[in-house]
Coordinates of C-alpha atoms in Angstrom, one line a residue:
Chain Z
M177 CA 0.1 0.3 -0.3
D178 CA 1.1 4.0 -1.3
V179 CA 1.8 6.0 1.1
K180 CA -0.1 8.5 -0.6
D181 CA -3.6 6.0 -0.6
I182 CA -3.2 5.9 3.3
I183 CA -3.1 10.0 3.5
K184 CA -6.7 10.7 3.6
P185 CA -9.4 12.4 4.8
E186 CA -10.9 9.8 6.6
N187 CA -8.2 7.7 7.7
L188 CA -7.1 11.0 10.0
V189 CA -6.3 10.1 13.8
Y190 CA -4.4 13.2 14.8
E191 CA -3.9 16.7 13.8
K192 CA -3.5 20.2 14.7
P193 CA -6.3 21.3 17.6
G194 CA -8.2 23.9 15.7
M195 CA -7.4 26.2 19.1
L196 CA -4.2 26.7 18.4
T197 CA -3.8 29.5 15.7
A198 CA -1.5 29.1 12.6
N199 CA 1.3 31.2 14.3
T200 CA 4.5 29.8 14.1
M201 CA 5.5 29.3 17.8
H202 CA 8.6 31.6 19.3
Y203 CA 9.4 28.9 21.7
C204 CA 13.1 27.4 21.0
P205 CA 13.2 23.5 19.0
G206 CA 12.2 21.0 22.0
C207 CA 10.7 23.8 24.1
S208 CA 8.3 21.9 26.8
H209 CA 5.7 25.1 26.6
G210 CA 4.7 24.4 22.7
V211 CA 3.5 20.9 24.7
V212 CA 1.7 22.1 27.7
H213 CA -0.1 24.9 25.3
K214 CA -1.1 22.0 22.5
L215 CA -2.8 20.1 26.0
I216 CA -4.5 23.3 26.9
A217 CA -5.9 23.2 23.4
E218 CA -6.5 20.3 22.9
I219 CA -8.4 20.2 26.5
I220 CA -10.1 23.4 25.9
E221 CA -11.8 22.0 22.8
D222 CA -12.5 18.4 24.3
L223 CA -14.4 20.5 27.5
G224 CA -16.1 22.9 24.3
I225 CA -15.4 26.0 26.7
Q226 CA -13.7 28.1 24.5
E227 CA -16.0 30.8 24.2
K228 CA -15.9 30.7 28.8
T229 CA -12.2 29.9 29.6
I230 CA -10.0 33.3 30.2
G231 CA -6.2 32.8 30.4
V232 CA -3.6 34.7 32.2
A233 CA -0.4 35.2 31.2
P234 CA 2.5 35.2 33.3
V235 CA 6.3 37.8 32.1
G236 CA 8.2 34.8 30.9
C237 CA 8.3 32.7 27.6
S238 CA 4.9 32.3 27.8
V239 CA 4.2 36.0 27.8
F240 CA 3.0 35.4 24.1
A241 CA 0.5 32.8 25.2
Y242 CA -2.0 34.8 23.6
N243 CA -0.7 34.6 20.0
Y244 CA -0.7 30.5 20.4
I245 CA -4.4 30.0 21.8
D246 CA -7.0 30.8 20.9
I247 CA -9.3 32.6 24.0
D248 CA -9.7 34.9 25.8
W249 CA -6.3 36.2 27.7
Q250 CA -4.9 38.8 30.5
E251 CA -1.5 39.9 30.9
A252 CA -0.8 40.0 34.3
A253 CA 2.8 41.7 35.8
H254 CA 5.3 39.9 36.9
G255 CA 4.2 37.2 39.2
R256 CA 0.9 38.6 40.1
A257 CA -1.1 36.3 37.8
P258 CA -3.0 35.2 40.7
A259 CA -3.9 38.3 41.7
L260 CA -5.4 39.3 38.1
A261 CA -7.4 35.6 37.9
T262 CA -8.6 35.9 42.2
G263 CA -10.1 39.6 40.2
I264 CA -11.6 37.7 37.4
S265 CA -12.8 34.4 38.6
R266 CA -14.6 36.4 41.5
T267 CA -16.3 39.6 39.3
N268 CA -17.0 36.6 35.9
P269 CA -18.3 33.7 38.2
D270 CA -19.4 31.8 34.8
K271 CA -16.3 31.8 34.0
I272 CA -13.2 29.4 33.5
V273 CA -10.0 30.9 34.6
F274 CA -6.5 29.1 34.8
T275 CA -3.0 31.3 34.9
Y276 CA 0.2 29.6 33.4
Q277 CA 2.9 30.6 34.8
G278 CA 6.7 29.7 35.1
D279 CA 8.9 29.3 37.7
G280 CA 10.7 32.5 38.2
D281 CA 7.2 33.5 37.9
L282 CA 5.3 31.8 40.2
A283 CA 8.4 30.6 42.4
S284 CA 10.1 33.7 42.6
I285 CA 8.2 36.6 42.2
G286 CA 4.8 35.9 42.7
T287 CA 5.2 33.7 45.3
A288 CA 3.4 36.0 47.9
E289 CA 0.6 36.0 44.8
I290 CA 0.4 32.5 44.5
M291 CA 0.6 31.3 48.4
H292 CA -2.6 33.6 49.0
A293 CA -4.4 32.9 46.5
C294 CA -4.6 29.3 47.0
N295 CA -4.9 30.0 51.0
R296 CA -8.2 31.7 49.7
G297 CA -8.8 28.5 47.5
E298 CA -9.9 31.0 44.5
N299 CA -11.8 28.8 41.9
F300 CA -9.0 29.1 39.2
A301 CA -6.7 26.3 37.9
V302 CA -2.6 27.1 37.9
I303 CA -0.5 25.6 35.4
F304 CA 3.4 25.7 36.5
I305 CA 5.8 25.2 34.2
N306 CA 9.1 24.1 36.0
N307 CA 12.7 24.4 34.2
G308 CA 14.6 25.0 37.0
I309 CA 16.1 28.4 35.3
Y310 CA 15.3 31.5 34.3
G311 CA 14.8 30.9 30.5
M312 CA 13.6 33.9 29.0
T313 CA 16.7 36.2 30.8
G314 CA 19.3 34.2 29.0
G315 CA 19.6 31.2 32.0
Q316 CA 20.0 32.8 35.2
M317 CA 19.5 30.7 38.5
A318 CA 15.9 30.4 39.8
P319 CA 14.5 29.8 43.5
T320 CA 13.9 25.9 41.6
T321 CA 17.7 25.6 40.5
L322 CA 19.2 22.5 41.4
L323 CA 21.8 22.0 44.2
G324 CA 25.5 21.7 41.5
Q325 CA 23.6 23.2 38.1
V326 CA 25.4 25.4 36.1
T327 CA 23.4 28.5 35.3
A328 CA 24.5 31.7 34.3
T329 CA 24.5 33.6 37.4
T330 CA 26.3 30.4 39.4
P331 CA 29.0 29.3 36.9
Y332 CA 30.7 26.5 39.6
G333 CA 27.4 25.3 40.3
R334 CA 24.2 26.4 43.4
D335 CA 25.7 26.2 46.5
A336 CA 23.0 26.0 49.2
E337 CA 26.0 28.1 51.3
R338 CA 25.8 31.0 48.9
N339 CA 22.5 30.4 47.3
G340 CA 20.0 28.8 49.4
Y341 CA 18.4 25.8 49.0
P342 CA 15.3 24.3 45.9
L343 CA 12.5 25.8 46.5
K344 CA 9.9 22.6 46.6
I345 CA 6.7 25.0 45.9
T346 CA 4.5 22.5 45.2
E347 CA 4.6 20.7 48.4
L348 CA 4.3 24.3 49.9
I349 CA 0.7 24.8 47.8
A350 CA -0.1 21.0 48.3
Q351 CA -0.3 22.0 52.2
L352 CA -2.6 25.0 52.1
P353 CA -6.5 24.0 53.0
G354 CA -8.0 26.0 49.5
T355 CA -6.2 23.7 47.5
S356 CA -8.1 20.4 45.9
Y357 CA -6.1 19.0 43.3
V358 CA -2.4 19.5 43.3
T359 CA 0.1 17.0 41.0
R360 CA 3.8 17.0 39.4
Q361 CA 4.1 16.2 35.5
S362 CA 5.9 16.1 33.2
V363 CA 6.1 16.2 29.2
H364 CA 9.0 14.0 27.8
T365 CA 7.5 10.7 26.8
P366 CA 4.2 10.2 24.5
A367 CA 3.1 8.6 28.2
A368 CA 3.6 10.7 30.5
I369 CA 2.1 13.6 28.1
R370 CA -0.9 11.5 28.0
R371 CA -1.1 11.1 31.7
C372 CA 0.2 15.5 32.0
K373 CA -3.0 15.5 29.9
K374 CA -5.9 14.1 32.2
A375 CA -4.6 16.0 34.9
I376 CA -5.2 19.8 33.9
T377 CA -8.0 18.0 32.3
K378 CA -9.2 17.7 36.2
A379 CA -7.3 21.6 37.0
F380 CA -9.7 22.6 34.4
E381 CA -12.6 20.4 35.6
A382 CA -11.8 21.4 39.1
A383 CA -11.7 24.9 38.5
M384 CA -15.7 24.9 36.6
D385 CA -17.0 22.8 39.9
K386 CA -15.7 26.0 41.9
K387 CA -14.0 22.9 43.9
G388 CA -11.1 25.8 45.1
T389 CA -7.3 26.2 43.8
S390 CA -6.2 23.3 41.5
F391 CA -2.7 23.2 40.8
V392 CA -0.6 21.4 38.4
E393 CA 3.4 21.7 38.3
V394 CA 5.3 20.3 34.5
V395 CA 8.5 19.2 35.4
S396 CA 10.1 20.5 32.2
T397 CA 13.2 21.5 29.6
C398 CA 15.0 24.3 29.0
N399 CA 16.9 23.1 26.3
M400 CA 18.6 26.2 25.1
N401 CA 19.7 27.3 29.1
W402 CA 20.6 23.9 29.8
K403 CA 23.0 24.2 26.7
M404 CA 21.8 20.4 25.6
T405 CA 19.8 19.0 22.7
P406 CA 16.2 18.2 23.1
V407 CA 16.6 14.6 23.5
Q408 CA 19.7 14.8 25.9
A409 CA 17.9 17.9 28.4
N410 CA 14.6 14.8 28.6
Q411 CA 17.8 12.4 29.9
W412 CA 18.9 15.0 32.0
M413 CA 15.8 15.9 33.5
E414 CA 14.7 12.3 33.9
E415 CA 18.0 11.5 35.9
N416 CA 18.4 14.9 37.8
M417 CA 15.0 16.7 38.1
F418 CA 13.1 13.5 38.8
P419 CA 14.8 12.2 41.7
F420 CA 14.5 16.0 43.6
Y421 CA 10.8 16.3 41.9
P422 CA 9.0 13.0 41.7
P423 CA 5.6 13.3 39.2
G424 CA 2.9 12.0 40.9
D425 CA -0.6 13.8 42.6
I426 CA 0.9 15.1 45.8
K427 CA -3.2 16.2 47.2
D428 CA -6.3 15.1 45.6
G429 CA -9.1 15.6 47.2
S430 CA -11.2 18.8 48.2
K431 CA -10.4 22.3 50.2
A432 CA -10.6 22.1 53.9
D433 CA -14.0 22.2 55.4
P434 CA -14.7 25.4 57.4
A435 CA -15.9 23.4 60.2
S436 CA -12.3 21.9 61.0
F437 CA -11.2 25.5 61.4
K438 CA -13.4 26.2 64.5
Q439 CA -11.4 28.1 67.4
N440 CA -12.9 27.3 70.9
Chain O
M271 CA 2.3 -8.9 10.0
A272 CA 1.2 -5.3 10.8
K273 CA -2.4 -5.7 10.4
V274 CA -2.3 -1.6 10.3
R275 CA -1.1 0.8 8.3
G276 CA 0.1 4.5 9.3
A277 CA 1.6 7.7 7.9
V278 CA 2.4 11.5 9.1
V279 CA 3.0 14.6 7.1
V280 CA 5.5 16.4 8.7
D281 CA 5.0 20.3 7.8
N282 CA 8.4 21.1 6.8
E283 CA 8.4 25.1 7.5
E284 CA 7.2 24.6 11.3
C285 CA 9.5 22.1 12.0
K286 CA 12.1 23.0 14.0
G287 CA 14.4 19.8 13.8
C288 CA 14.3 19.4 17.3
G289 CA 14.4 15.5 16.7
L290 CA 12.3 14.7 19.8
C291 CA 9.7 12.9 17.0
V292 CA 12.6 10.1 16.3
V293 CA 13.3 9.5 19.8
A294 CA 9.6 9.1 20.1
C295 CA 9.0 7.2 17.1
P296 CA 8.5 3.4 18.6
H297 CA 9.3 2.3 15.0
D298 CA 12.5 3.8 13.5
V299 CA 9.8 5.2 10.9
L300 CA 11.0 9.0 11.1
G301 CA 14.3 10.7 10.7
Q302 CA 16.0 14.3 10.0
N303 CA 16.2 15.2 6.6
K304 CA 20.1 16.4 5.7
Q305 CA 17.9 19.3 3.5
V306 CA 17.3 22.3 5.9
N307 CA 14.1 24.4 5.8
S308 CA 13.7 27.6 5.3
R309 CA 14.3 29.0 8.7
G310 CA 18.4 26.4 8.3
Y311 CA 15.9 23.8 10.6
H312 CA 16.9 19.9 9.8
F313 CA 13.1 19.3 9.6
S314 CA 12.1 15.7 10.1
F315 CA 10.9 13.0 7.2
M316 CA 9.9 9.0 6.4
K317 CA 13.2 7.5 6.8
N318 CA 10.9 4.3 7.0
P319 CA 7.6 4.9 5.6
E320 CA 6.4 0.9 5.0
N321 CA 7.3 0.6 9.4
C322 CA 4.8 3.1 10.7
I323 CA 1.3 1.6 12.4
G324 CA -0.4 5.3 12.6
C325 CA 0.5 5.4 16.7
S326 CA 0.7 9.6 16.8
N327 CA 3.4 9.3 19.5
C328 CA 5.5 12.0 16.9
A329 CA 2.7 14.1 17.0
I330 CA 1.8 14.2 20.7
V331 CA 5.8 15.2 21.4
C332 CA 6.4 17.5 19.2
P333 CA 6.2 21.1 20.1
D334 CA 4.9 22.7 17.5
T335 CA 2.4 20.5 16.3
C336 CA 3.7 20.3 12.7
I337 CA 2.6 16.2 12.1
T338 CA -0.6 14.7 10.8
V339 CA -1.5 10.9 11.2
Y340 CA -3.7 8.8 9.8
R341 CA -4.0 5.7 9.6
V342 CA -5.2 2.8 8.1
K343 CA -6.5 -1.4 9.1
I344 CA -5.6 -3.7 5.8

């Protein structure tokens, strides 16, 4: 059978989701952002919520997310996406709101905003891309950079005495009473991407059902700033990031019952 | 013998030649072209088209979503 006989519309099994625009992404070759954008586009299409979804984009590489996913977007100041999402979700309770943030945005300058939004149990989903480095500005050390990892500002590797310890922000957020679903995923293999899609779907459904904040960390690569090929970066992530940031659900339930907080 | 045959179409101009689809393919179908596209990337192509089973793994890992997958039962 010739290839030309297979390539027919009736045999189609996978194509670009209609929610993704025709713009070429500005991300570097092999960047995990593209995969997560595609998953979000597929999920919004599957749930049929294009008209009522509002995304809040951060400062970072994904600042141009509004160019690629065909929904309504708001651009937040650096780290303030959860504060903006709080306002949008409270004033538009019929909309589904999500933030899309990187580790320099969420775990560094925006730590206060994400902590308090999750503590209040605001009804939105958070997609957190953790690649352990500041990608957009040229590969400086982020709070999530691993000990010993070489970056532009830690040329001899991150040292705990000098630079402090890596921040496991997802574990911190899982302890907050306002969160209903906290998970850590990755997008380096087809199986991991399918699991990640299920997790993000669950997070969006939690936001639709007003269950409290749902938080999905995606352990990602930044091959350009790690100075590796995309394939090497995925291997490096498996060998070095996963022991410290193990994938899996951290919290899967509902937000805390106010009755359990009664003071005598 | 294989009961399904597949084929992929790579958008040569969108492909950035990251090579993630090449390692994701379980049947060694894809390879990187020696030629480059207008942006200078070695775009992916089917080097062994007869091995393709249309599993869509390459399309799922593609960050730029430039792969379309077709499958037919024979």
